């Protein structure tokens, strides 16, 4: 908490420093989106930026008010941030960006002049064209802001740190209908301007850049946090993916639990594997027997950098859910399925041998059955161990625990109950862990900066920030 | 001291009663010997009351009297049931149910509350549930001995672990005990200070490690004969209070493990690494280097040689009192180093050491004048010169073992008899040089209590008579194969050595019924071995049975002439008999049944090659004693001839059958 606050403060201190570029803060998302819907851009162009700056500052102040006040300090974190800034800052790229921004602003200026001129001609008539133009201005402004943020972001997000946990902001993005975020880590790190300089695709950058810049902040949080969180991290997710460098997909519960994922378009039969479906398709006609039809469908666009896909669990509050503060993405669909079944589903498979252990994934049952009955090392607390040294380690660790003596012929019923207790304890533990995680989330959301981001989700209206809109508008000028 | 109460009783009763209770208690407490205390409590009712009020320790021989005895002694702190033939579940529950509310005699309830020490050694009939009841009923229990309860294992350990205040626990030869049981005890009895785990063969490093982590107050730990490795020593080294460490015959321990001991166990005083195959002198160097204040170093049969490097380190052991290096090669100069530096040595064990010479011994004793115990067993080159030097220098010598030192003659014994007047124990087994004259000199050591003259064929009745007339305190005498000894010698013995408790007459062929009649006069005799006395008959055995009321252990293998009359007498009179060896005796079925059935304390019997008895007789005898017998040795073919029922009963009751 301390560290997080410190970082928060650091970041807020950062704001005036980075005056040459734009202020960017986690709050920006909501800020720069707010004016677009409320302020009238047609009249004033420059002021929104100012207002934006101010509001962002006040907002961050507000944020600080919500939290416990921590005296400003120049700690090692600050040094770290500075150092990283100096290390990766590319002035020439920055200049490019700025000149591009200048051009863009001039364009916009022209457009607004045009609108003013036209306003004079057709007064008081709510014109369709006017609305469109307003939207266009908004879009352009947005892109300028984003450009600014990304320029500044190249300063901050260039801190190359290993990050395993994705951030909540990503989770938010996922809600916008699975927007594609290009893996822009390299670009960002190199400080290269986004490709909308050439006016190619506007659809992606606004989101992606925003998010990456956000992640710049998040990242800084994580740099500090990592020391305390290391042991919490899942070994499985040891990969060092920068948040925002991959696409997040979230399947629905029904999709996850569906027995089949591949369906025959002709007869509707379902398959678990695409290969099996292709084999099946052969029966529907000769056209499915061609080598092309039978071949494994290849990635069509080899020229584009392959987008890494990661998955989010649809269960709210789960650590694997993108909205979770310490979100850890799942690697594959199989991971999603197993995770969802194990964590959020009933354990319907019962071991026929011990009649106590339950599983929700049949493979787990099979693995257990291989070892069932071999867990002969039992602690008085009900925990079983397959190895004696593990039991003794456990007993050494816990005060008052003793090994339970296996009762062979004397008490059959007590043995059963003790086994039952074992199971209970196991499940209780499990539940506890999940409760703990959700609880901690609740606590932290009310306390730390990321909680603030979570709240910000509410301000995000998908209506005003729809990619389709942007895409449509880009065609316009 | 014995006379005091008796003299008092002779005076007017008023005077006796004028002594206040606390004074009487003080007098009572000064009585050391059990027989004296017995006399005391027989004086009068008041004295008897003092006895029952003051008595703290009770060793029960007959289980049937236990409830009454427990009611009599309310202040009991220590209860020894190891001599009882059988402590089974019934006994315990009987004792404990009387404790409960509503019992007719409330005084019975008190015994368990104050009990601190409980000896249940060899109580093989006890089950864990009863053991748990027992330990739960005694909240103040501090010391428990369940050694040699071979069937004891984890459940029994779990039962014992409910005694939270336990400080001392002896679990020697609880063969079923595993790490799990040890863990139970380690967790339950965290105040444990003394623990002996000899021969608990299932214990591994894991158990020891847990023990060392949970019972940090351990002062005494014996893991002898266990298959533990250096890992255990690593754990043990963390015990800050450990003073005594027994590692005897741990085959997997080596010098590397002793390195841990060098750096750990700061309070270590006594270490025993004897018969550890993996330990060499370099390992001992580690131990000695780390522990300058070592008092006792027992390294018998693990050193091939007392190396100079080790000797160099031993120079620093100024406090060393006991050193045993049995079986090692030792040079004369080594003795010089030891005597120059370890001046406080009290005991030195050089049994079977190679290189022990007269000169070496002379150098040793020149400075170590405080030596009290000296073991020179099988140091064949020792002569009277060395013995004289010992006798001259070590005036406080208490125990001397010179077994099979053939060159010792009466000259050496003369010196001993002149200077070592405190000598209590001497082992002259297989010293052919010992003769009657030598015994005459030796008999000047009037404190002598243990004398071993086995295989000394040159001694006769005359020599024994010197002992009998002078060494009145003798309580153990070994005359194994002293063929020169006859009835007259035993007569002299029985006249003088009234305290004799243990006597070995095996293969003293000259002894006849008359000699046994003299033996019968020894009222204290509890242990008699008289194998292959071909002259004795039932008459002699009857005399022994009638006379030696305390006889507990009788070995009469190959006494073929003893007839049924003798065995009938045995069955009738020797009620205290605990062990008997009747192998190769001509006992009949009837007599066998009588002996086995009538002797209510009998726990161990060897019944091999009984020429006059049948399978049915043995079966009947076993049935007669199956409730209390703990160990029986039978002729191997009987395994298939006895009914499976009786074998099952014996097995179920924890009786061990050895087939021969």
PDB file of C-alpha atoms in Angstrom, chain B residues 250-380:
ATOM      1  CA  UNK B 250      24.939 -46.581  14.253  1.00  0.00           C
ATOM      2  CA  UNK B 251      26.317 -48.074  11.065  1.00  0.00           C
ATOM      3  CA  UNK B 252      25.470 -45.165   8.771  1.00  0.00           C
ATOM      4  CA  UNK B 253      27.141 -42.444  10.766  1.00  0.00           C
ATOM      5  CA  UNK B 254      30.595 -41.330   9.773  1.00  0.00           C
ATOM      6  CA  UNK B 255      33.178 -38.628  10.302  1.00  0.00           C
ATOM      7  CA  UNK B 256      31.280 -36.101   8.187  1.00  0.00           C
ATOM      8  CA  UNK B 257      28.366 -36.317  10.586  1.00  0.00           C
ATOM      9  CA  UNK B 258      30.593 -35.785  13.581  1.00  0.00           C
ATOM     10  CA  UNK B 259      31.686 -32.533  11.978  1.00  0.00           C
ATOM     11  CA  UNK B 260      28.184 -31.233  12.682  1.00  0.00           C
ATOM     12  CA  UNK B 261      28.647 -32.212  16.308  1.00  0.00           C
ATOM     13  CA  UNK B 262      31.880 -30.263  16.401  1.00  0.00           C
ATOM     14  CA  UNK B 263      30.009 -27.074  15.615  1.00  0.00           C
ATOM     15  CA  UNK B 264      26.820 -27.873  17.513  1.00  0.00           C
ATOM     16  CA  UNK B 265      25.661 -29.214  20.869  1.00  0.00           C
ATOM     17  CA  UNK B 266      27.474 -26.624  22.991  1.00  0.00           C
ATOM     18  CA  UNK B 267      26.582 -28.380  26.237  1.00  0.00           C
ATOM     19  CA  UNK B 268      27.800 -31.813  25.220  1.00  0.00           C
ATOM     20  CA  UNK B 269      29.428 -33.721  28.055  1.00  0.00           C
ATOM     21  CA  UNK B 270      29.157 -37.355  27.101  1.00  0.00           C
ATOM     22  CA  UNK B 271      29.335 -38.961  23.698  1.00  0.00           C
ATOM     23  CA  UNK B 272      29.258 -42.607  22.801  1.00  0.00           C
ATOM     24  CA  UNK B 273      30.281 -43.574  19.304  1.00  0.00           C
ATOM     25  CA  UNK B 274      31.372 -47.086  20.124  1.00  0.00           C
ATOM     26  CA  UNK B 275      30.922 -49.703  17.442  1.00  0.00           C
ATOM     27  CA  UNK B 276      30.145 -47.093  14.805  1.00  0.00           C
ATOM     28  CA  UNK B 277      31.715 -48.652  11.756  1.00  0.00           C
ATOM     29  CA  UNK B 278      31.979 -45.431   9.813  1.00  0.00           C
ATOM     30  CA  UNK B 279      33.695 -43.410  12.516  1.00  0.00           C
ATOM     31  CA  UNK B 280      37.445 -43.078  12.499  1.00  0.00           C
ATOM     32  CA  UNK B 281      39.878 -41.057  14.555  1.00  0.00           C
ATOM     33  CA  UNK B 282      39.426 -38.034  12.296  1.00  0.00           C
ATOM     34  CA  UNK B 283      35.762 -37.967  13.239  1.00  0.00           C
ATOM     35  CA  UNK B 284      36.703 -38.075  16.893  1.00  0.00           C
ATOM     36  CA  UNK B 285      39.130 -35.236  16.306  1.00  0.00           C
ATOM     37  CA  UNK B 286      36.170 -33.097  15.232  1.00  0.00           C
ATOM     38  CA  UNK B 287      34.271 -33.994  18.372  1.00  0.00           C
ATOM     39  CA  UNK B 288      37.194 -33.394  20.690  1.00  0.00           C
ATOM     40  CA  UNK B 289      38.114 -30.137  18.971  1.00  0.00           C
ATOM     41  CA  UNK B 290      34.609 -28.768  19.360  1.00  0.00           C
ATOM     42  CA  UNK B 291      34.059 -29.838  22.943  1.00  0.00           C
ATOM     43  CA  UNK B 292      36.879 -29.055  25.311  1.00  0.00           C
ATOM     44  CA  UNK B 293      34.741 -29.775  28.340  1.00  0.00           C
ATOM     45  CA  UNK B 294      33.903 -33.306  27.370  1.00  0.00           C
ATOM     46  CA  UNK B 295      33.587 -35.571  30.395  1.00  0.00           C
ATOM     47  CA  UNK B 296      33.120 -38.920  28.767  1.00  0.00           C
ATOM     48  CA  UNK B 297      34.295 -40.241  25.448  1.00  0.00           C
ATOM     49  CA  UNK B 298      33.234 -43.700  24.510  1.00  0.00           C
ATOM     50  CA  UNK B 299      34.862 -44.865  21.319  1.00  0.00           C
ATOM     51  CA  UNK B 300      35.117 -48.562  21.805  1.00  0.00           C
ATOM     52  CA  UNK B 301      35.564 -50.723  18.741  1.00  0.00           C
ATOM     53  CA  UNK B 302      35.447 -47.903  16.255  1.00  0.00           C
ATOM     54  CA  UNK B 303      39.091 -46.935  16.239  1.00  0.00           C
ATOM     55  CA  UNK B 304      41.740 -49.075  14.694  1.00  0.00           C
ATOM     56  CA  UNK B 305      44.394 -46.965  16.263  1.00  0.00           C
ATOM     57  CA  UNK B 306      44.676 -44.130  18.712  1.00  0.00           C
ATOM     58  CA  UNK B 307      46.317 -41.780  16.237  1.00  0.00           C
ATOM     59  CA  UNK B 308      48.769 -39.101  17.222  1.00  0.00           C
ATOM     60  CA  UNK B 309      46.531 -36.422  15.730  1.00  0.00           C
ATOM     61  CA  UNK B 310      43.705 -37.495  18.004  1.00  0.00           C
ATOM     62  CA  UNK B 311      46.062 -37.649  20.939  1.00  0.00           C
ATOM     63  CA  UNK B 312      47.212 -34.152  20.144  1.00  0.00           C
ATOM     64  CA  UNK B 313      43.620 -32.930  20.322  1.00  0.00           C
ATOM     65  CA  UNK B 314      42.945 -34.903  23.465  1.00  0.00           C
ATOM     66  CA  UNK B 315      45.578 -32.880  25.240  1.00  0.00           C
ATOM     67  CA  UNK B 316      42.937 -30.193  25.610  1.00  0.00           C
ATOM     68  CA  UNK B 317      40.431 -32.432  27.333  1.00  0.00           C
ATOM     69  CA  UNK B 318      41.430 -31.466  30.821  1.00  0.00           C
ATOM     70  CA  UNK B 319      38.118 -32.402  32.328  1.00  0.00           C
ATOM     71  CA  UNK B 320      37.817 -35.790  30.724  1.00  0.00           C
ATOM     72  CA  UNK B 321      36.789 -38.363  33.290  1.00  0.00           C
ATOM     73  CA  UNK B 322      35.943 -41.407  31.256  1.00  0.00           C
ATOM     74  CA  UNK B 323      37.538 -42.707  28.102  1.00  0.00           C
ATOM     75  CA  UNK B 324      36.895 -46.031  26.453  1.00  0.00           C
ATOM     76  CA  UNK B 325      38.845 -46.983  23.379  1.00  0.00           C
ATOM     77  CA  UNK B 326      38.270 -50.707  23.400  1.00  0.00           C
ATOM     78  CA  UNK B 327      39.820 -52.599  20.562  1.00  0.00           C
ATOM     79  CA  UNK B 328      42.203 -49.902  19.394  1.00  0.00           C
ATOM     80  CA  UNK B 329      45.926 -50.167  18.833  1.00  0.00           C
ATOM     81  CA  UNK B 330      47.706 -48.020  21.345  1.00  0.00           C
ATOM     82  CA  UNK B 331      51.360 -47.211  21.829  1.00  0.00           C
ATOM     83  CA  UNK B 332      53.284 -46.683  25.033  1.00  0.00           C
ATOM     84  CA  UNK B 333      53.812 -43.006  24.273  1.00  0.00           C
ATOM     85  CA  UNK B 334      50.074 -42.529  23.982  1.00  0.00           C
ATOM     86  CA  UNK B 335      49.696 -43.522  27.598  1.00  0.00           C
ATOM     87  CA  UNK B 336      52.224 -40.876  28.474  1.00  0.00           C
ATOM     88  CA  UNK B 337      50.214 -38.192  26.671  1.00  0.00           C
ATOM     89  CA  UNK B 338      46.958 -39.277  28.280  1.00  0.00           C
ATOM     90  CA  UNK B 339      48.351 -39.371  31.764  1.00  0.00           C
ATOM     91  CA  UNK B 340      50.102 -36.032  31.338  1.00  0.00           C
ATOM     92  CA  UNK B 341      46.980 -34.203  30.201  1.00  0.00           C
ATOM     93  CA  UNK B 342      43.872 -35.997  31.334  1.00  0.00           C
ATOM     94  CA  UNK B 343      44.636 -35.917  35.002  1.00  0.00           C
ATOM     95  CA  UNK B 344      41.065 -36.131  36.119  1.00  0.00           C
ATOM     96  CA  UNK B 345      40.473 -39.484  34.454  1.00  0.00           C
ATOM     97  CA  UNK B 346      38.333 -41.717  36.603  1.00  0.00           C
ATOM     98  CA  UNK B 347      37.693 -44.541  34.209  1.00  0.00           C
ATOM     99  CA  UNK B 348      39.663 -45.924  31.326  1.00  0.00           C
ATOM    100  CA  UNK B 349      38.561 -48.773  29.135  1.00  0.00           C
ATOM    101  CA  UNK B 350      41.251 -50.582  27.216  1.00  0.00           C
ATOM    102  CA  UNK B 351      39.461 -53.829  26.610  1.00  0.00           C
ATOM    103  CA  UNK B 352      41.032 -55.832  23.814  1.00  0.00           C
ATOM    104  CA  UNK B 353      43.423 -53.026  23.011  1.00  0.00           C
ATOM    105  CA  UNK B 354      46.528 -54.045  21.150  1.00  0.00           C
ATOM    106  CA  UNK B 355      49.795 -52.710  22.476  1.00  0.00           C
ATOM    107  CA  UNK B 356      48.897 -52.434  26.128  1.00  0.00           C
ATOM    108  CA  UNK B 357      52.109 -53.248  27.957  1.00  0.00           C
ATOM    109  CA  UNK B 358      53.314 -53.116  31.509  1.00  0.00           C
ATOM    110  CA  UNK B 359      55.311 -50.018  30.684  1.00  0.00           C
ATOM    111  CA  UNK B 360      52.289 -48.341  29.164  1.00  0.00           C
ATOM    112  CA  UNK B 361      50.114 -49.044  32.156  1.00  0.00           C
ATOM    113  CA  UNK B 362      52.835 -47.857  34.509  1.00  0.00           C
ATOM    114  CA  UNK B 363      53.074 -44.572  32.610  1.00  0.00           C
ATOM    115  CA  UNK B 364      49.339 -44.205  32.650  1.00  0.00           C
ATOM    116  CA  UNK B 365      48.818 -44.724  36.342  1.00  0.00           C
ATOM    117  CA  UNK B 366      51.804 -42.609  37.301  1.00  0.00           C
ATOM    118  CA  UNK B 367      49.690 -39.464  36.852  1.00  0.00           C
ATOM    119  CA  UNK B 368      46.130 -40.742  36.755  1.00  0.00           C
ATOM    120  CA  UNK B 369      45.958 -41.516  40.403  1.00  0.00           C
ATOM    121  CA  UNK B 370      42.233 -40.936  40.620  1.00  0.00           C
ATOM    122  CA  UNK B 371      41.400 -43.929  38.481  1.00  0.00           C
ATOM    123  CA  UNK B 372      38.505 -45.857  39.896  1.00  0.00           C
ATOM    124  CA  UNK B 373      37.583 -48.123  37.021  1.00  0.00           C
ATOM    125  CA  UNK B 374      40.128 -49.856  34.845  1.00  0.00           C
ATOM    126  CA  UNK B 375      39.220 -52.333  32.157  1.00  0.00           C
ATOM    127  CA  UNK B 376      42.130 -54.352  30.827  1.00  0.00           C
ATOM    128  CA  UNK B 377      40.124 -57.257  29.492  1.00  0.00           C
ATOM    129  CA  UNK B 378      42.179 -59.402  27.121  1.00  0.00           C
ATOM    130  CA  UNK B 379      45.313 -57.294  27.442  1.00  0.00           C
ATOM    131  CA  UNK B 380      47.301 -60.482  27.449  1.00  0.00           C
TER     132      UNK B 380
END
